[in-house]
mmCIF file of C-alpha atoms in Angstrom:
data_model
loop_
_atom_site.group_PDB
_atom_site.id
_atom_site.type_symbol
_atom_site.label_atom_id
_atom_site.label_comp_id
_atom_site.label_asym_id
_atom_site.label_seq_id
_atom_site.Cartn_x
_atom_site.Cartn_y
_atom_site.Cartn_z
ATOM 1 C CA MET A 39 -9.468 13.363 8.601
ATOM 2 C CA ILE A 40 -9.245 10.892 5.817
ATOM 3 C CA ASN A 41 -6.355 11.794 3.223
ATOM 4 C CA GLN A 42 -6.641 9.070 1.026
ATOM 5 C CA ALA A 43 -7.935 8.891 -2.402
ATOM 6 C CA LYS A 44 -11.470 8.986 -2.655
ATOM 7 C CA ASP A 45 -12.254 5.531 -3.587
ATOM 8 C CA TRP A 46 -10.368 4.057 -0.397
ATOM 9 C CA VAL A 47 -13.329 2.516 1.130
ATOM 10 C CA PHE A 48 -13.418 -0.222 -1.982
ATOM 11 C CA SER A 49 -10.021 -1.590 -0.671
ATOM 12 C CA ASP A 50 -10.759 -1.360 2.992
ATOM 13 C CA PRO A 51 -10.611 -4.977 4.534
ATOM 14 C CA ARG A 52 -13.998 -4.170 6.467
ATOM 15 C CA LEU A 53 -15.775 -4.129 3.499
ATOM 16 C CA LYS A 54 -16.071 -8.004 2.184
ATOM 17 C CA GLU A 55 -16.776 -8.604 -1.192
ATOM 18 C CA MET A 56 -20.589 -9.676 -0.797
ATOM 19 C CA ARG A 57 -23.223 -9.905 -3.742
ATOM 20 C CA GLN A 58 -26.830 -10.728 -3.468
ATOM 21 C CA ASP A 59 -27.371 -14.741 -4.098
ATOM 22 C CA TYR A 60 -30.730 -14.267 -5.357
ATOM 23 C CA ALA A 61 -31.413 -17.899 -5.831
ATOM 24 C CA ALA A 62 -30.650 -18.349 -2.341
ATOM 25 C CA TYR A 63 -34.007 -16.382 -1.255
ATOM 26 C CA THR A 64 -36.467 -18.982 0.192
ATOM 27 C CA GLU A 65 -40.237 -19.320 -0.103
ATOM 28 C CA GLU A 66 -40.554 -17.487 3.134
ATOM 29 C CA ASP A 67 -38.720 -14.721 1.856
ATOM 30 C CA PHE A 68 -40.778 -14.016 -1.211
ATOM 31 C CA LYS A 69 -43.739 -14.293 0.958
ATOM 32 C CA VAL A 70 -42.285 -11.481 3.568
ATOM 33 C CA TRP A 71 -41.738 -9.157 0.490
ATOM 34 C CA LYS A 72 -44.678 -9.356 -0.805
ATOM 35 C CA ILE A 73 -46.997 -8.919 2.569
ATOM 36 C CA LEU A 74 -44.501 -5.820 3.141
ATOM 37 C CA PHE A 75 -45.092 -4.673 -0.224
ATOM 38 C CA GLU A 76 -48.452 -5.367 -0.442
ATOM 39 C CA ARG A 77 -49.428 -3.828 3.061
ATOM 40 C CA GLN A 78 -47.497 -0.275 2.603
ATOM 41 C CA MET A 79 -47.823 -0.044 -1.231
ATOM 42 C CA PRO A 80 -51.345 1.342 -1.279
ATOM 43 C CA ASN A 81 -51.058 3.871 1.425
ATOM 44 C CA LEU A 82 -48.345 5.835 -0.901
ATOM 45 C CA PRO A 83 -49.892 7.251 -3.887
ATOM 46 C CA LYS A 84 -51.671 9.760 -1.891
ATOM 47 C CA ALA A 85 -49.094 9.949 0.777
ATOM 48 C CA ALA A 86 -45.493 9.436 -0.891
ATOM 49 C CA SER A 87 -43.674 12.108 -2.840
ATOM 50 C CA LYS A 88 -44.004 12.126 -6.374
ATOM 51 C CA ALA A 89 -40.005 11.475 -7.101
ATOM 52 C CA TYR A 90 -40.635 8.300 -4.939
ATOM 53 C CA LEU A 91 -43.361 7.059 -6.824
ATOM 54 C CA GLU A 92 -41.970 7.904 -10.181
ATOM 55 C CA GLY A 93 -38.558 6.131 -8.491
ATOM 56 C CA VAL A 94 -40.667 2.613 -7.733
ATOM 57 C CA LYS A 95 -42.049 2.471 -12.003
ATOM 58 C CA THR A 96 -38.452 3.275 -13.245
ATOM 59 C CA VAL A 97 -36.724 0.499 -11.007
ATOM 60 C CA ASN A 98 -39.291 -1.825 -11.399
ATOM 61 C CA PHE A 99 -40.314 -2.966 -8.421
ATOM 62 C CA THR A 100 -43.329 -5.269 -7.662
ATOM 63 C CA ALA A 101 -44.664 -7.237 -4.783
ATOM 64 C CA ASP A 102 -43.933 -10.452 -6.760
ATOM 65 C CA ARG A 103 -40.428 -9.896 -6.898
ATOM 66 C CA ILE A 104 -37.755 -9.138 -4.162
ATOM 67 C CA ALA A 105 -35.662 -6.512 -5.650
ATOM 68 C CA ASN A 106 -32.720 -7.723 -8.103
ATOM 69 C CA PHE A 107 -29.520 -5.396 -7.113
ATOM 70 C CA GLU A 108 -27.873 -6.703 -10.307
ATOM 71 C CA GLU A 109 -31.006 -5.273 -12.484
ATOM 72 C CA LEU A 110 -31.247 -2.014 -10.300
ATOM 73 C CA ASN A 111 -27.570 -1.461 -10.785
ATOM 74 C CA GLU A 112 -28.144 -1.782 -14.551
ATOM 75 C CA ILE A 113 -31.040 0.766 -14.181
ATOM 76 C CA LEU A 114 -29.500 3.541 -11.589
ATOM 77 C CA LEU A 115 -26.212 3.812 -13.402
ATOM 78 C CA LYS A 116 -28.345 4.605 -16.644
ATOM 79 C CA THR A 117 -30.195 6.976 -14.690
ATOM 80 C CA THR A 118 -28.094 9.025 -11.381
ATOM 81 C CA GLY A 119 -24.853 6.941 -12.014
ATOM 82 C CA TRP A 120 -25.303 5.220 -8.345
ATOM 83 C CA ALA A 121 -25.258 1.219 -7.554
ATOM 84 C CA VAL A 122 -25.904 0.099 -4.793
ATOM 85 C CA GLN A 123 -23.324 -1.791 -2.438
ATOM 86 C CA VAL A 124 -23.594 -5.347 -0.556
ATOM 87 C CA VAL A 125 -23.058 -4.632 3.326
ATOM 88 C CA PRO A 126 -23.401 -7.366 5.824
ATOM 89 C CA GLY A 127 -25.701 -5.173 8.030
ATOM 90 C CA LEU A 128 -25.148 -1.859 10.031
ATOM 91 C CA ILE A 129 -21.300 -0.911 9.312
ATOM 92 C CA ASP A 130 -18.711 1.802 10.553
ATOM 93 C CA ASP A 131 -19.652 5.196 9.930
ATOM 94 C CA ASP A 132 -16.622 5.944 7.617
ATOM 95 C CA LEU A 133 -17.653 2.980 5.418
ATOM 96 C CA PHE A 134 -20.966 4.244 5.256
ATOM 97 C CA PHE A 135 -20.150 7.592 4.242
ATOM 98 C CA GLY A 136 -17.281 6.893 2.444
ATOM 99 C CA LEU A 137 -19.363 4.413 0.387
ATOM 100 C CA MET A 138 -22.036 7.236 -0.506
ATOM 101 C CA ASN A 139 -19.188 9.642 -1.286
ATOM 102 C CA ASN A 140 -18.332 7.284 -4.179
ATOM 103 C CA LYS A 141 -22.296 7.181 -4.954
ATOM 104 C CA ARG A 142 -22.451 3.610 -3.549
ATOM 105 C CA PHE A 143 -25.835 2.983 -1.277
ATOM 106 C CA PRO A 144 -25.082 0.400 1.201
ATOM 107 C CA SER A 145 -27.414 -2.326 1.251
ATOM 108 C CA SER A 146 -28.070 -5.823 3.555
ATOM 109 C CA THR A 147 -29.919 -8.478 1.291
ATOM 110 C CA TRP A 148 -31.196 -10.208 4.098
ATOM 111 C CA LEU A 149 -34.989 -10.156 4.642
ATOM 112 C CA ARG A 150 -36.747 -10.433 8.094
ATOM 113 C CA LYS A 151 -38.685 -13.257 9.021
ATOM 114 C CA MET A 152 -42.305 -13.394 9.880
ATOM 115 C CA GLU A 153 -42.437 -12.931 13.215
ATOM 116 C CA GLN A 154 -40.413 -9.496 12.832
ATOM 117 C CA LEU A 155 -42.666 -8.053 10.135
ATOM 118 C CA ASP A 156 -43.533 -5.061 12.489
ATOM 119 C CA TYR A 157 -40.546 -4.703 14.366
ATOM 120 C CA LEU A 158 -36.732 -4.684 13.720
ATOM 121 C CA GLU A 159 -33.599 -3.507 15.566
ATOM 122 C CA GLU A 160 -31.618 -2.820 12.636
ATOM 123 C CA PRO A 161 -32.843 -2.197 8.984
ATOM 124 C CA ASP A 162 -33.219 -5.396 6.281
ATOM 125 C CA MET A 163 -33.351 -5.049 2.707
ATOM 126 C CA PHE A 164 -37.141 -4.377 2.777
ATOM 127 C CA HIS A 165 -36.100 -0.974 4.228
ATOM 128 C CA ASP A 166 -33.023 -0.604 2.399
ATOM 129 C CA ALA A 167 -34.671 -1.562 -1.034
ATOM 130 C CA PHE A 168 -38.417 -0.630 -1.013
ATOM 131 C CA ALA A 169 -37.820 2.485 1.423
ATOM 132 C CA HIS A 170 -34.495 4.076 -0.216
ATOM 133 C CA MET A 171 -33.815 2.766 -3.381
ATOM 134 C CA PRO A 172 -36.443 4.331 -5.834
ATOM 135 C CA LEU A 173 -35.265 7.665 -4.777
ATOM 136 C CA LEU A 174 -31.785 7.007 -5.604
ATOM 137 C CA THR A 175 -33.007 8.012 -9.141
ATOM 138 C CA ASN A 176 -33.503 11.547 -8.500
ATOM 139 C CA GLN A 177 -30.650 13.991 -9.286
ATOM 140 C CA HIS A 178 -31.114 16.063 -6.596
ATOM 141 C CA TYR A 179 -31.384 13.687 -3.678
ATOM 142 C CA VAL A 180 -28.442 11.398 -4.686
ATOM 143 C CA ASP A 181 -26.047 14.448 -4.830
ATOM 144 C CA PHE A 182 -26.884 15.386 -1.476
ATOM 145 C CA LEU A 183 -26.312 12.404 -0.427
ATOM 146 C CA GLU A 184 -22.831 12.375 -1.799
ATOM 147 C CA LYS A 185 -22.134 15.805 -0.577
ATOM 148 C CA LEU A 186 -23.214 15.105 2.750
ATOM 149 C CA SER A 187 -21.122 12.227 3.005
ATOM 150 C CA GLY A 188 -18.139 14.194 1.920
ATOM 151 C CA ILE A 189 -18.466 16.845 4.401
ATOM 152 C CA ALA A 190 -18.719 13.659 7.422
ATOM 153 C CA LEU A 191 -15.685 12.192 5.916
ATOM 154 C CA LYS A 192 -13.205 15.380 6.638
ATOM 155 C CA HIS A 193 -14.656 15.013 10.257
ATOM 156 C CA ILE A 194 -14.652 11.573 10.488
ATOM 157 C CA GLN A 195 -12.692 11.441 13.856
ATOM 158 C CA ASP A 196 -14.883 14.162 15.570
ATOM 159 C CA PRO A 197 -17.975 12.177 17.384
ATOM 160 C CA TRP A 198 -19.522 15.444 17.978
ATOM 161 C CA ALA A 199 -19.501 16.358 14.619
ATOM 162 C CA ILE A 200 -20.930 13.130 13.322
ATOM 163 C CA GLN A 201 -23.494 13.449 15.599
ATOM 164 C CA LEU A 202 -24.898 16.509 14.168
ATOM 165 C CA LEU A 203 -24.280 15.613 10.407
ATOM 166 C CA SER A 204 -26.097 12.206 11.679
ATOM 167 C CA ARG A 205 -29.236 14.433 12.930
ATOM 168 C CA ILE A 206 -29.242 16.246 9.044
ATOM 169 C CA TYR A 207 -29.492 12.276 7.548
ATOM 170 C CA TRP A 208 -32.080 11.404 10.067
ATOM 171 C CA PHE A 209 -34.692 14.073 9.625
ATOM 172 C CA THR A 210 -34.200 14.272 6.003
ATOM 173 C CA ILE A 211 -33.088 11.152 3.820
ATOM 174 C CA GLU A 212 -34.876 8.821 6.934
ATOM 175 C CA PHE A 213 -37.713 11.157 8.000
ATOM 176 C CA GLY A 214 -38.127 13.729 5.928
ATOM 177 C CA LEU A 215 -41.257 15.311 4.339
ATOM 178 C CA ILE A 216 -41.668 17.697 1.432
ATOM 179 C CA ARG A 217 -44.197 20.016 0.443
ATOM 180 C CA GLU A 218 -45.962 19.201 -3.046
ATOM 181 C CA ASP A 219 -49.046 21.129 -4.375
ATOM 182 C CA GLY A 220 -49.923 22.466 -1.223
ATOM 183 C CA GLU A 221 -49.663 18.915 0.738
ATOM 184 C CA LEU A 222 -47.360 16.960 2.732
ATOM 185 C CA LYS A 223 -45.856 14.249 0.983
ATOM 186 C CA VAL A 224 -43.019 11.831 2.666
ATOM 187 C CA TYR A 225 -39.654 10.809 0.982
ATOM 188 C CA GLY A 226 -37.669 9.619 4.558
ATOM 189 C CA ALA A 227 -37.121 6.094 3.700
ATOM 190 C CA GLY A 228 -37.948 5.361 7.652
ATOM 191 C CA ILE A 229 -41.500 6.365 7.181
ATOM 192 C CA LEU A 230 -41.907 5.164 3.638
ATOM 193 C CA SER A 231 -41.140 1.246 5.327
ATOM 194 C CA SER A 232 -43.561 1.841 7.949
ATOM 195 C CA ALA A 233 -47.310 2.039 7.617
ATOM 196 C CA GLY A 234 -48.075 3.093 10.658
ATOM 197 C CA GLU A 235 -45.222 6.136 10.855
ATOM 198 C CA THR A 236 -46.727 7.097 7.171
ATOM 199 C CA LYS A 237 -50.258 7.889 8.569
ATOM 200 C CA PHE A 238 -48.759 9.462 11.890
ATOM 201 C CA SER A 239 -46.029 11.857 10.361
ATOM 202 C CA LEU A 240 -49.023 13.502 8.163
ATOM 203 C CA SER A 241 -51.042 13.417 10.674
ATOM 204 C CA ASP A 242 -51.908 16.638 12.819
ATOM 205 C CA GLU A 243 -50.714 15.064 15.958
ATOM 206 C CA PRO A 244 -46.653 15.836 15.385
ATOM 207 C CA LYS A 245 -45.465 19.164 14.772
ATOM 208 C CA HIS A 246 -44.084 20.223 11.228
ATOM 209 C CA PHE A 247 -41.308 22.838 11.113
ATOM 210 C CA SER A 248 -40.039 24.287 7.541
ATOM 211 C CA TYR A 249 -36.844 22.700 6.613
ATOM 212 C CA ASP A 250 -33.877 24.580 8.975
ATOM 213 C CA VAL A 251 -30.413 23.534 9.157
ATOM 214 C CA ARG A 252 -29.700 24.353 12.522
ATOM 215 C CA HIS A 253 -32.936 23.937 14.220
ATOM 216 C CA ILE A 254 -32.571 20.079 12.796
ATOM 217 C CA MET A 255 -28.817 19.952 14.419
ATOM 218 C CA SER A 256 -29.681 21.139 17.796
ATOM 219 C CA THR A 257 -32.689 18.481 18.004
ATOM 220 C CA GLU A 258 -32.031 14.917 19.288
ATOM 221 C CA TYR A 259 -33.570 12.299 17.699
ATOM 222 C CA TRP A 260 -34.715 8.456 18.707
ATOM 223 C CA LYS A 261 -35.029 4.967 16.937
ATOM 224 C CA ASP A 262 -37.388 3.342 18.947
ATOM 225 C CA ARG A 263 -40.580 5.188 18.611
ATOM 226 C CA PHE A 264 -42.422 7.462 16.148
ATOM 227 C CA GLN A 265 -40.556 10.791 15.671
ATOM 228 C CA ASP A 266 -42.952 13.925 17.212
ATOM 229 C CA LYS A 267 -41.358 16.600 14.927
ATOM 230 C CA TYR A 268 -40.685 16.327 11.360
ATOM 231 C CA TRP A 269 -39.055 18.787 8.769
ATOM 232 C CA VAL A 270 -40.559 19.667 5.416
ATOM 233 C CA ILE A 271 -38.415 20.709 2.695
ATOM 234 C CA ASP A 272 -40.092 22.381 -0.706
ATOM 235 C CA SER A 273 -37.952 20.478 -3.266
ATOM 236 C CA TYR A 274 -34.971 18.153 -3.456
ATOM 237 C CA GLU A 275 -33.107 20.971 -4.881
ATOM 238 C CA GLN A 276 -33.221 23.066 -1.515
ATOM 239 C CA LEU A 277 -31.717 19.714 0.651
ATOM 240 C CA PHE A 278 -28.813 20.058 -2.198
ATOM 241 C CA ASN A 279 -28.603 23.741 -1.913
ATOM 242 C CA SER A 280 -28.542 23.463 1.831
ATOM 243 C CA LEU A 281 -25.275 22.230 1.953
ATOM 244 C CA PRO A 282 -22.818 25.304 2.533
ATOM 245 C CA GLU A 283 -25.215 26.167 5.109
ATOM 246 C CA ILE A 284 -24.854 22.925 7.064
ATOM 247 C CA GLU A 285 -20.958 23.289 6.808
ATOM 248 C CA GLU A 286 -21.341 26.662 7.936
ATOM 249 C CA VAL A 287 -23.557 25.681 10.942
ATOM 250 C CA LEU A 288 -21.670 22.752 11.531
ATOM 251 C CA GLU A 289 -18.095 24.850 11.852
ATOM 252 C CA GLU A 290 -20.208 27.226 14.189
ATOM 253 C CA MET A 291 -21.865 24.276 16.691
ATOM 254 C CA LEU A 292 -18.610 22.706 17.097
ATOM 255 C CA LYS A 293 -16.554 26.046 17.999
ATOM 256 C CA GLU A 294 -19.407 26.779 20.628
ATOM 257 C CA LYS A 295 -18.547 23.182 22.090
ATOM 258 C CA MET A 296 -15.051 23.764 22.003
ATOM 259 C CA GLU A 297 -15.459 27.341 23.907
ATOM 260 C CA ASN A 298 -17.795 25.822 26.161
#
């Protein structure tokens, strides 16, 4: 358990002082961003959550300009008090949750190459920016991220607890659906950055379940193919309000494991 002050993460030597070097982006980088943006954005007016679509307008994302974190942070700080923290790529769990517990969303700055348009082993900044950052303008969404990360930090030394909480993160922030005006919409970033999974997740092929904390925490996920199950929230407020239940179910499941 971490007993340090909440902002310990900013002085951790593993978190290098990194910035987005916007001038370093190449012609290929801008082309990749444009292709990915124009391939996915036309699908989203009918498929994505209202909060995401409003967020895209708020953060001023366009096909012709790679997301500029300096400009983005000015907008996010005014909107929800959040900002983007540049990281080299995948980072340790304690740094990941530590940043979000301090209202900083970790993001890489590198973009995939032309030959990697359809599959990456780890997320690049198109995923981090295009798919995640518009929703950082929604207060209930970011409050959920902050508090969920706080719960994770309390249990950071327990791999099983982190696995259970990772399932919540996976099936909400990465692969969550929301019901709006009686229709299923996408808010999970893993879906929003994939044209194929956007169509699949809203089809009749996978199973759709109403948001259920215990059910999610009892379900494993995979990273190398489309999910076969998706959970549907009714609102971002519902997501935020489920935090006490997440803590309660987590404690119960940890106790069950010890007893068995």
